[in-house]
CSV table of C-alpha atoms in Angstrom, one decimal:
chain,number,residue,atom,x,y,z
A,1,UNK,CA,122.4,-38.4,55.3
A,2,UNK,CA,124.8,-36.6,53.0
A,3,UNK,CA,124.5,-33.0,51.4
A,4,UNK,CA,123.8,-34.5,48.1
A,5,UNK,CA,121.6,-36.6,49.4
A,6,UNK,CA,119.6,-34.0,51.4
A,7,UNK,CA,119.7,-31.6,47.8
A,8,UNK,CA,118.2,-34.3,45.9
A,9,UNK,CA,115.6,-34.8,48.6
A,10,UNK,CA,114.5,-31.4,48.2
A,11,UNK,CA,114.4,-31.1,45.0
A,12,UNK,CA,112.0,-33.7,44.4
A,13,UNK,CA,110.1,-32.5,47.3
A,14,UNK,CA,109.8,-29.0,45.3
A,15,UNK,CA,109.4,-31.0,42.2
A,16,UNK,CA,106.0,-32.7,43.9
A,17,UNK,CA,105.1,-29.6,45.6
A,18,UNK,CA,104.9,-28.1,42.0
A,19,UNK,CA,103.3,-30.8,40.6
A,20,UNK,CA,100.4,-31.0,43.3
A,21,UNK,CA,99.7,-26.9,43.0
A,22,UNK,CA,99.5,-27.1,38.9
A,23,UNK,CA,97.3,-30.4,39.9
A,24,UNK,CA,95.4,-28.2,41.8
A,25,UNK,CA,95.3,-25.2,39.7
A,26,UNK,CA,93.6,-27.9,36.8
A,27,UNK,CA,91.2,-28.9,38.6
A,28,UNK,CA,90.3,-25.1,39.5
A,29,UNK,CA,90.0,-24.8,35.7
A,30,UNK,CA,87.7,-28.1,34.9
A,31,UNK,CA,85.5,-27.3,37.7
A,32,UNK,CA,84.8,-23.8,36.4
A,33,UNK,CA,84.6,-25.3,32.7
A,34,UNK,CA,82.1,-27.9,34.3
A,35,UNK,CA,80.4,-24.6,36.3
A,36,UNK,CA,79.9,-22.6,32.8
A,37,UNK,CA,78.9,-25.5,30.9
A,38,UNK,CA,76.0,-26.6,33.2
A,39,UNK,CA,74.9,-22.4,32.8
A,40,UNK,CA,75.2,-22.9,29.2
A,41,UNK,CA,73.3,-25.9,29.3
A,42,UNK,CA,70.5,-24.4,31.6
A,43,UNK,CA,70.5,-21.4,28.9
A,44,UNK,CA,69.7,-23.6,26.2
A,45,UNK,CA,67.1,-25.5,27.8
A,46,UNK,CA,65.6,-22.0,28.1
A,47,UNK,CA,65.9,-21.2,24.9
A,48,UNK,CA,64.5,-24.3,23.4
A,49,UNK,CA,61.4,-23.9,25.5
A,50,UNK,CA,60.6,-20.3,24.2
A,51,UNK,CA,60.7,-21.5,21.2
A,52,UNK,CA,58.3,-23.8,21.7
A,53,UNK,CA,56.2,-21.0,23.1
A,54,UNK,CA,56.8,-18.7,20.6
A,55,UNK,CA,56.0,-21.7,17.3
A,56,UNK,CA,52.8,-22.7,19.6
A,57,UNK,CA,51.2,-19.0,19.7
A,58,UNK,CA,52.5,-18.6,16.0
A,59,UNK,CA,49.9,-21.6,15.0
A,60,UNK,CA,47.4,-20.5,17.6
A,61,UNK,CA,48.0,-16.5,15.1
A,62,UNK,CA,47.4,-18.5,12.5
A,63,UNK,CA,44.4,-20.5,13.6
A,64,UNK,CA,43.1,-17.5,14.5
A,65,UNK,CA,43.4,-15.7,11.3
A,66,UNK,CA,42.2,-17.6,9.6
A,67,UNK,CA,39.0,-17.9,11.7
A,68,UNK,CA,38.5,-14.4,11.8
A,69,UNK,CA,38.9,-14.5,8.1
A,70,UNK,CA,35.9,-17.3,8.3
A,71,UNK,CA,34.1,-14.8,9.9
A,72,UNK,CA,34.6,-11.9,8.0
A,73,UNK,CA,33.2,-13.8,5.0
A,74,UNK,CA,30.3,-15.2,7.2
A,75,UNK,CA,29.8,-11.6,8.4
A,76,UNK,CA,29.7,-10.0,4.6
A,77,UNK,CA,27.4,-12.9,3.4
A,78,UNK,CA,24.4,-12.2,6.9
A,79,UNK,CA,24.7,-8.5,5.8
A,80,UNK,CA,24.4,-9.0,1.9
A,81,UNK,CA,21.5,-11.7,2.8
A,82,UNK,CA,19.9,-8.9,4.9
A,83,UNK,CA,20.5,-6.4,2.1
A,84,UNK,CA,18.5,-9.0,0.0
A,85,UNK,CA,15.7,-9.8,2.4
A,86,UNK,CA,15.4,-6.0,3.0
A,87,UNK,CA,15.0,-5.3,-1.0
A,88,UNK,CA,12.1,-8.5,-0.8
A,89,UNK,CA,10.5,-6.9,1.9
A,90,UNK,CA,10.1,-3.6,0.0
A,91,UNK,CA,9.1,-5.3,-3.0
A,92,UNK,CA,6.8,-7.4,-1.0
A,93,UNK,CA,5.9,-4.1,0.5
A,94,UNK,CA,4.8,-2.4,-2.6
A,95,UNK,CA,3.1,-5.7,-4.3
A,96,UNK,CA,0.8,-5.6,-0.5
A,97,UNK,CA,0.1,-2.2,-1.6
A,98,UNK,CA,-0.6,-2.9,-5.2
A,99,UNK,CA,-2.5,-6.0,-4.2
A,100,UNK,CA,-4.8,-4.0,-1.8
A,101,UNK,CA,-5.2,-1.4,-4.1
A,102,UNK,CA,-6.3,-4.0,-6.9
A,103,UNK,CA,-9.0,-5.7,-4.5
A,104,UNK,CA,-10.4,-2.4,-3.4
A,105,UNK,CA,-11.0,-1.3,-7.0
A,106,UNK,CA,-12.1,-5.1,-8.0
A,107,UNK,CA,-14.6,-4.3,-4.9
A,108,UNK,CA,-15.5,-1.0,-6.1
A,109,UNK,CA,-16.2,-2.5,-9.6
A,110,UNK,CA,-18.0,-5.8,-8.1
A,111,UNK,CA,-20.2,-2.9,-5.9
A,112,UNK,CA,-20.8,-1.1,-9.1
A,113,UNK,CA,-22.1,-3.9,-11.4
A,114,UNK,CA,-24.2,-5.4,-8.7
A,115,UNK,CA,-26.1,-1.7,-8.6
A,116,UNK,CA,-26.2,-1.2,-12.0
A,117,UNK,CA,-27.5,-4.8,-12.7
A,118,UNK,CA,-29.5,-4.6,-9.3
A,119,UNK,CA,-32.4,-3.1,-11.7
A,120,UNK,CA,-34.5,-2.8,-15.0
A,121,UNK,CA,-35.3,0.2,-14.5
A,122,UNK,CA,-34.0,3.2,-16.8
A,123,UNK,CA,-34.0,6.1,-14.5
A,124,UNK,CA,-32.7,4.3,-11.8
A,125,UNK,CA,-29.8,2.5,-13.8
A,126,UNK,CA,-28.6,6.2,-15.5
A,127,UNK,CA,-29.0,7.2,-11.9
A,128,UNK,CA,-26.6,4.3,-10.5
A,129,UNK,CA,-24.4,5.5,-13.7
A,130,UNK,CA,-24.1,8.8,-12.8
A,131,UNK,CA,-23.1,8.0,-9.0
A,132,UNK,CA,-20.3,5.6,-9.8
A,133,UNK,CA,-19.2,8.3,-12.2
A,134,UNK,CA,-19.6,11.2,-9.1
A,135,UNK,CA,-18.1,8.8,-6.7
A,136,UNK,CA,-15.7,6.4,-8.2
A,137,UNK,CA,-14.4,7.9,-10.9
A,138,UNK,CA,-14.4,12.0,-9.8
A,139,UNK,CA,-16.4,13.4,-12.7
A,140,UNK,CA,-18.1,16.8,-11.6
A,141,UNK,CA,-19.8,17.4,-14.9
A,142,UNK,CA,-20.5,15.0,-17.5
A,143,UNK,CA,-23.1,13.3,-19.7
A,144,UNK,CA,-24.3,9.9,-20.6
A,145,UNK,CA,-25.3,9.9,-24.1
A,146,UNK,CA,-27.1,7.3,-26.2
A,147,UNK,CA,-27.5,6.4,-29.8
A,148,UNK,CA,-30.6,6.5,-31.7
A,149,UNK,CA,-29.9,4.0,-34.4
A,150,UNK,CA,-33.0,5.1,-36.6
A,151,UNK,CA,-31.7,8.1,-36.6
A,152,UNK,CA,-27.8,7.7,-36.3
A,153,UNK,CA,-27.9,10.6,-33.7
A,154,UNK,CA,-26.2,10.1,-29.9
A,155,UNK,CA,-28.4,12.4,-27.7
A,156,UNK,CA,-27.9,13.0,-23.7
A,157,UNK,CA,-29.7,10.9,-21.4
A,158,UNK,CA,-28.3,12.1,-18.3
A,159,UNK,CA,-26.1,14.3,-17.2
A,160,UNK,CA,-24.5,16.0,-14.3
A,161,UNK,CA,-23.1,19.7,-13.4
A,162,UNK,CA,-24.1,20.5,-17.4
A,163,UNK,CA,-28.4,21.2,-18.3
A,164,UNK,CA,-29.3,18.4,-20.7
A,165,UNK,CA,-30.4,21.2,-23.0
A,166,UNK,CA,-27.1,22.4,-23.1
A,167,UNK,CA,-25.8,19.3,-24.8
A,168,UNK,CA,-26.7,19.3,-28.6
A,169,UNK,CA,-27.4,16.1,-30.8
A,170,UNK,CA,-24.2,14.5,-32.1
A,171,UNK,CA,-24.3,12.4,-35.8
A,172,UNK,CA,-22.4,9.2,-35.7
A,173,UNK,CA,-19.2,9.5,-37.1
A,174,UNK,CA,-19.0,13.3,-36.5
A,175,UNK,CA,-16.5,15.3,-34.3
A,176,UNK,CA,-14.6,13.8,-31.5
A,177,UNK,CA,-17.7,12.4,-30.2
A,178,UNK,CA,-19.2,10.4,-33.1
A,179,UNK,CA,-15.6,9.3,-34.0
A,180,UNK,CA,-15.6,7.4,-30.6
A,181,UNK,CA,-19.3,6.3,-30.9
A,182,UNK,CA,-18.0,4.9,-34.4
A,183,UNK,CA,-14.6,3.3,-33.8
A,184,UNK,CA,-15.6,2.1,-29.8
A,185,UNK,CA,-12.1,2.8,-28.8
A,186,UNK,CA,-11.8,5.4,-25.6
A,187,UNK,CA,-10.5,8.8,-25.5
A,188,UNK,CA,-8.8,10.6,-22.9
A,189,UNK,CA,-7.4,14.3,-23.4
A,190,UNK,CA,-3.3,14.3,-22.3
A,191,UNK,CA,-3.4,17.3,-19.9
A,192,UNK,CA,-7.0,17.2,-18.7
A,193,UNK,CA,-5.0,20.0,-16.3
A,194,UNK,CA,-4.9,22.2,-19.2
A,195,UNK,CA,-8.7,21.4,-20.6
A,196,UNK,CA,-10.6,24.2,-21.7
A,197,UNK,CA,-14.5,22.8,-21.7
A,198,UNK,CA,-16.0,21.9,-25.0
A,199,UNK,CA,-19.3,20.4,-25.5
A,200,UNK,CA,-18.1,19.0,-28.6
A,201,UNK,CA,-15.1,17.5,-27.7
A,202,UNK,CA,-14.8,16.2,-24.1
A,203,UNK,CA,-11.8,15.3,-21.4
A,204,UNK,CA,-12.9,11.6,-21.9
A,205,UNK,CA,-15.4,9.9,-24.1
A,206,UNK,CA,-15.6,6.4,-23.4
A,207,UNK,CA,-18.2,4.7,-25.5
A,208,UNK,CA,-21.1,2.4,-24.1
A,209,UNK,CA,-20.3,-1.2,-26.1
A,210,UNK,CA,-21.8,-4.5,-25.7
A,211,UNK,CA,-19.4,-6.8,-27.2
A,212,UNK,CA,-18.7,-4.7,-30.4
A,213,UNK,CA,-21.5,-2.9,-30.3
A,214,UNK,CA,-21.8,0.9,-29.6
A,215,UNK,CA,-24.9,1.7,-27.9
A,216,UNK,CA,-23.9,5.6,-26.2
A,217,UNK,CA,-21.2,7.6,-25.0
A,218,UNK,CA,-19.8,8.9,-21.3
A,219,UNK,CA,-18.5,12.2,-22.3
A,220,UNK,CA,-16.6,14.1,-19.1
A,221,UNK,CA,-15.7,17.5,-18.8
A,222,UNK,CA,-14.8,18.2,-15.6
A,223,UNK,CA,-13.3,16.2,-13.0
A,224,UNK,CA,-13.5,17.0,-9.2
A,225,UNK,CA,-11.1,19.9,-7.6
A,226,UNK,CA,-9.1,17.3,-6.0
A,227,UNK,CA,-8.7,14.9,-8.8
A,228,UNK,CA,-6.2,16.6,-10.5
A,229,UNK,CA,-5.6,13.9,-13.3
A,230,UNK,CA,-6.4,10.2,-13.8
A,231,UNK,CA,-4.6,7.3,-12.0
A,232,UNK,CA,-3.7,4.4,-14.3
A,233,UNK,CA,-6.5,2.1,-12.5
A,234,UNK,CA,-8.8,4.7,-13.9
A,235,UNK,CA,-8.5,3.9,-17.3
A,236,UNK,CA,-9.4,0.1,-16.5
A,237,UNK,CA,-12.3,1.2,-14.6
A,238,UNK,CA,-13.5,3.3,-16.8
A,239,UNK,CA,-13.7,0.6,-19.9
A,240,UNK,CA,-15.4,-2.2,-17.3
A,241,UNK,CA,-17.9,0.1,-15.6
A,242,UNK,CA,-18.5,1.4,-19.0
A,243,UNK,CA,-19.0,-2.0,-19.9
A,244,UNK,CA,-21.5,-3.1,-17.1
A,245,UNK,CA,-23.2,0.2,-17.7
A,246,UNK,CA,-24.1,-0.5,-21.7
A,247,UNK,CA,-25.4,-4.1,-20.7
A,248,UNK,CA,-27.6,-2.7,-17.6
A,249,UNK,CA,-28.8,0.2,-20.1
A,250,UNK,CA,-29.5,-2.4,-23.0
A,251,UNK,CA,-31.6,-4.5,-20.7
A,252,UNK,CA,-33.2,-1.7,-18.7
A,253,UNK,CA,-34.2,-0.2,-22.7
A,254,UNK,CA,-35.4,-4.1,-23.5
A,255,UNK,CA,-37.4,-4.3,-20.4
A,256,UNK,CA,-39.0,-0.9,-20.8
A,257,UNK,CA,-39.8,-1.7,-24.6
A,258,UNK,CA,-41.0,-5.2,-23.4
A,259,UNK,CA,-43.4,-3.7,-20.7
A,260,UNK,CA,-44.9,-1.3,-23.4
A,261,UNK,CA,-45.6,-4.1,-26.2
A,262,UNK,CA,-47.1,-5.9,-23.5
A,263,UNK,CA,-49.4,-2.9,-22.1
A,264,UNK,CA,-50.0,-2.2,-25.6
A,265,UNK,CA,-50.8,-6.0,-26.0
A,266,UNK,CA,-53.0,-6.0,-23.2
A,267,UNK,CA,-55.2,-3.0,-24.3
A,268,UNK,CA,-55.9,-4.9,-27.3
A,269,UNK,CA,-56.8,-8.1,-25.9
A,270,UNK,CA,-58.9,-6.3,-23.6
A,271,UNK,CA,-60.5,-4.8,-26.2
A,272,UNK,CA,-61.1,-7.7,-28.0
A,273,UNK,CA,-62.7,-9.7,-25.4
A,274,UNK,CA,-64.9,-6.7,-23.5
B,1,UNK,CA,-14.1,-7.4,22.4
B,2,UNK,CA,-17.8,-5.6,21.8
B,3,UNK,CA,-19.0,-4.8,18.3
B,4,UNK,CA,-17.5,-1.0,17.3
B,5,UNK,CA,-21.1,0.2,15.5
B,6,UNK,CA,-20.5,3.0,12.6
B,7,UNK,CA,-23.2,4.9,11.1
B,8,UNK,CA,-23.0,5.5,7.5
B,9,UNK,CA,-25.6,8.2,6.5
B,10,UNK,CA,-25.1,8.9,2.3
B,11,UNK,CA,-27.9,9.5,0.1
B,12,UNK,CA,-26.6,7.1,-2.5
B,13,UNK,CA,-27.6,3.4,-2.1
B,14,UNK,CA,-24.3,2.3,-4.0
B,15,UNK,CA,-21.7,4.9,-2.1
B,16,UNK,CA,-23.5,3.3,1.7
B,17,UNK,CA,-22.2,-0.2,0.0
B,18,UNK,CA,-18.8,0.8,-1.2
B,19,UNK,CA,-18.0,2.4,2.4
B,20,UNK,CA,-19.5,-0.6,4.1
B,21,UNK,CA,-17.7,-2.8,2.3
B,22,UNK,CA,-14.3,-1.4,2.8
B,23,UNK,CA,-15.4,-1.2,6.3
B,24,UNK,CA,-16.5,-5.4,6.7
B,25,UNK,CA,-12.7,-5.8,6.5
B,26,UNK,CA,-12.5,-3.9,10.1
B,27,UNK,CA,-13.1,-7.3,12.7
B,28,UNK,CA,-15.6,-6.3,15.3
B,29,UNK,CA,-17.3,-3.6,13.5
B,30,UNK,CA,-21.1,-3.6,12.6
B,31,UNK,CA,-22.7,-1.2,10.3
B,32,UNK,CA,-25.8,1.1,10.3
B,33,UNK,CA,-26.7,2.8,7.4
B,34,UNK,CA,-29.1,6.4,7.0
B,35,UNK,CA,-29.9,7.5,3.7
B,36,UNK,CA,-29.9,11.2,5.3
B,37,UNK,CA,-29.3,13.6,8.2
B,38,UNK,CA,-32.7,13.1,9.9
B,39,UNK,CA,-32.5,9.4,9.8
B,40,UNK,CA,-29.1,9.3,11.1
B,41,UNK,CA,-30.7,11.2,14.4
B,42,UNK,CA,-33.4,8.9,14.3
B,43,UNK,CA,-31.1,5.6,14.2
B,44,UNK,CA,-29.2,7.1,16.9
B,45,UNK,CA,-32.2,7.8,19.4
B,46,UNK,CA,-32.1,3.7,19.6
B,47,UNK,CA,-29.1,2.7,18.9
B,48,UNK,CA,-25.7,3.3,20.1
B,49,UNK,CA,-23.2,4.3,17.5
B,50,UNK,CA,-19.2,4.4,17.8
B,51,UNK,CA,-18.4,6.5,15.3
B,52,UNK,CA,-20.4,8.6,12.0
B,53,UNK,CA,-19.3,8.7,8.4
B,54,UNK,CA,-21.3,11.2,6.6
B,55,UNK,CA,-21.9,12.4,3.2
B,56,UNK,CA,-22.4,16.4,3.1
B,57,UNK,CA,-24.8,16.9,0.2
B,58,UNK,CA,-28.0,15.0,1.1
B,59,UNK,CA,-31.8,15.9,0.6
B,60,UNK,CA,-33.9,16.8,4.1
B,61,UNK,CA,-31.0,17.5,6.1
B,62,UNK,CA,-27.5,17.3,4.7
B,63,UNK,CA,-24.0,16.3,6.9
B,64,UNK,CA,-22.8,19.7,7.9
B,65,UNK,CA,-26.6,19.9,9.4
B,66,UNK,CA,-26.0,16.7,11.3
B,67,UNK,CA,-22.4,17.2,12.6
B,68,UNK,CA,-23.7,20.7,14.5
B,69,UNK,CA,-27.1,19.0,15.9
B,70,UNK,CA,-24.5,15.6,17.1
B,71,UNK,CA,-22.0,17.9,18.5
B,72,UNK,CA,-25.3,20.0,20.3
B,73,UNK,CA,-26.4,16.4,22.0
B,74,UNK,CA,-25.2,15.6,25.2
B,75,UNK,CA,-25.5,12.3,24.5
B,76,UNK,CA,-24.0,12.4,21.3
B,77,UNK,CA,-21.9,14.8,21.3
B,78,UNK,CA,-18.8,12.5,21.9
B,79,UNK,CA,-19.0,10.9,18.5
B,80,UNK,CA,-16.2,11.0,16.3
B,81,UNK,CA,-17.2,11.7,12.9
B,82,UNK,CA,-15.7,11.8,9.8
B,83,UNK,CA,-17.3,13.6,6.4
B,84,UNK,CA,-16.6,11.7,3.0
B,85,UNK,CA,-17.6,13.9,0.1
B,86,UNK,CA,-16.8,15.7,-3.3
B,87,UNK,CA,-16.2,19.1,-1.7
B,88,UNK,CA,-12.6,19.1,-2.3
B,89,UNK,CA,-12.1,23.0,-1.5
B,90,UNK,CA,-10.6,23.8,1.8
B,91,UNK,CA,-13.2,25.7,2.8
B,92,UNK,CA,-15.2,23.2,3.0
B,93,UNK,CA,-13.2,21.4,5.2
B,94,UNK,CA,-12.4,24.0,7.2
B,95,UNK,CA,-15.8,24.6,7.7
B,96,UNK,CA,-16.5,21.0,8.7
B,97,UNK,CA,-14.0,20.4,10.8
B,98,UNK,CA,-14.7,23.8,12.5
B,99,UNK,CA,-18.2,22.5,12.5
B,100,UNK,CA,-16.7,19.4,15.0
B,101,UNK,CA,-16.0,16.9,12.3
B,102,UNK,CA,-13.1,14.8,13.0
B,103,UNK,CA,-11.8,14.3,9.7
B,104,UNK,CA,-12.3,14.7,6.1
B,105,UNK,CA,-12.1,12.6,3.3
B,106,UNK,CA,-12.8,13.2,-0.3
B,107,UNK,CA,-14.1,11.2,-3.0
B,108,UNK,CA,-13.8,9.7,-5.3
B,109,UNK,CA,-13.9,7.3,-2.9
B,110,UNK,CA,-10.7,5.4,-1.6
B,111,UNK,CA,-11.1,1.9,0.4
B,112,UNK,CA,-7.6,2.4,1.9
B,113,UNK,CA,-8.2,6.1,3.4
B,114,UNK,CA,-11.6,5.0,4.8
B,115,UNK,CA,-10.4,2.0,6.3
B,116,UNK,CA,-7.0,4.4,7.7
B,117,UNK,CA,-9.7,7.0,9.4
B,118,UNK,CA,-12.2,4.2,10.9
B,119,UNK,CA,-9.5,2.7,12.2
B,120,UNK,CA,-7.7,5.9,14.0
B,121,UNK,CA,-10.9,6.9,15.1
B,122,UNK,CA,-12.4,4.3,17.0
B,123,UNK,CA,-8.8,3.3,17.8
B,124,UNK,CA,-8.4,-0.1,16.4
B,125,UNK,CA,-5.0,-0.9,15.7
């Protein structure tokens, strides 16, 4: 082999030797490339699945917002429907207590008339009158006074913490006490606190009235140390036991007039016929 | 449960009906009824009585009589008893209750207050 020969042997020998190491050296390159691509790759599939994560518990927030909101409202509606049936309760509460109070004076008044009516007998019925007027309505002195319509005069029957004598003959029409007798509407002094006592012109007059018709008087001047003033009830009480009283006077009066006409009737007939 | 017996002595035929009326809305409960002191003592030689509810102003032998002879009475002497009447002072109920009274109600008469003091003292709920 000649010199030349040999040179260009080399040569190409270097030339391939050159080729093979930059052949090399690429595939070096790609297979780092192909490393950092696969870590990029695993990095995004990461990323993708947070995400997922992160967009599922965002819904889940939002699911749960608005329940809580749900609640909130269901919360504010139990506690205003609380506050309501609280408020009913009281009212119901009070309206027990009216209620009871109602039936125990309808079953003070239903006592009352029964007694009164339980009777024909005068002294006994302005006796029944003067302890409902004791017990039931808290008079400590007071009169009962009827009308004498020959004479137009109202003149004490009964009366209680005051002598009968005490009490002078009152013309209808006249003074506080013939003005009720004569009009039939009830009288009741505004501060019975502040009431000085005067025969003439009582705490309450409540006149005695069948239907229309005046027959008397309750005249009050005192009420009991601890019944300071009068409840609204007693006003109602008054006018219906004041009622029940004029009818059980009325027929007590008929009965007793009845009783003498026939006693009287009788003493003639036995007269008569001896 | 065994009838609770309560003795209303009061003078006044209407005021024994009022307070037993209010007191017929007590279940259980029977009522006795002595128009004064002495009759009360006789009622309770032969009966048995749970508890006493007496007026203080009554003829032969008024309530503040009765509450010292019951509270004087062995047998009796465990009574409660409570006065209903128109003595409003405090004295007067100081007096009773130093007497032995229980309590102390005054008129005019009030269902509700009657009922309240039967009730707490013969302990019915």
């Amino acid at each position: 082999m000649s010199s030349e020969e040999e040179k260009g042997l080399t040569s190409r020998a270097d030339e391939f030797l050159q080729m093979f190491k930059k052949g090399a050296e690429f595939t070096q390159e790609l297979m780092k490339e192909n490393e950092r691509l696969r870590y990029r790759i695993l990095q995004l599939e990461g990323e993708l699945q947070g995400n997922d994560i992160t967009v599922a518990m965002a819904e889940e927030n939002r699911l749960l917002a608005a329940r809580i909101e749900e609640l909130e409202q269901e919360k504010e509606e139990i506690l205003r429907r609380i506050r309501q049936i609280e408020t009913e309760n009281n009212d119901f509460a009070t309206r027990y207590v009216e209620i009871e109070e109602e039936n125990n004076n309808l079953a003070n008044l239903y006592i009352a008339s029964y007694q009164l009516h339980s009777t024909l007998d005068f002294r006994e019925v302005l006796q029944i009158i003067t302890e409902i007027i004791i017990n039931l309505i808290g008079a400590e002195e007071f009169a009962v006074m009827l009308l004498d319509e020959k004479t137009g005069f109202l003149g004490a029957v009964a009366a209680e913490g005051i002598a009968l004598e005490e009490l002078q003959k009152v013309r209808l029409g006249e003074g506080l006490i013939g003005t009720i007798a004569s009009t039939g509407e009830n009288f009741f002094a505004e501060d019975p606190e502040g009431y000085v006592r005067d025969l003439l012109s009582p705490m309450v007059c409540i006149p005695l009235k069948i239907k229309d018709h005046v027959i008397g008087v309750i005249v009050i001047y005192k009420l009991l140390l601890q019944k300071r003033s009068f409840a609204p009830v007693d006003f109602e009480l008054f006018t219906l036991l004041a009622g029940h009283a004029a009818t059980a006077i009325f027929s007590a009066k008929i009965y007793a007039d009845s009783e003498r006409r026939l006693s009287t009737m009788q003493g003639f007939i036995n007269l008569l016929t001896r | 449960m065994a009838d609770k017996r309560i003795l209303i002595v009061e003078d006044s035929p209407t005021m024994r009906q009022l307070i037993a009326y209010s007191l017929k809305r007590l279940s259980g409960v029977s009522i006795v009824e002595a128009g004064d002191g002495v009759e009360a003592l006789k009622k309770m030689a032969t009966e048995t009585v749970d508890l006493i509810l007496t007026d203080i102003n009554m003829p032969i032998m008024d309530g503040l009589k009765l509450v010292s002879l019951v509270r004087g009475d062995a047998r009796l002497r465990n009574i409660p008893i409570a006065i209903i009447t128109t003595e409003g002072a405090a004295e007067d109920r100081e007096r009773a209750l130093a007497l032995g009274a229980n309590d102390y109600i005054v008129k005019p008469i009030q269902s509700g207050r009657v009922l309240a003091v039967a009730r707490e003292l013969l302990g019915i709920s």
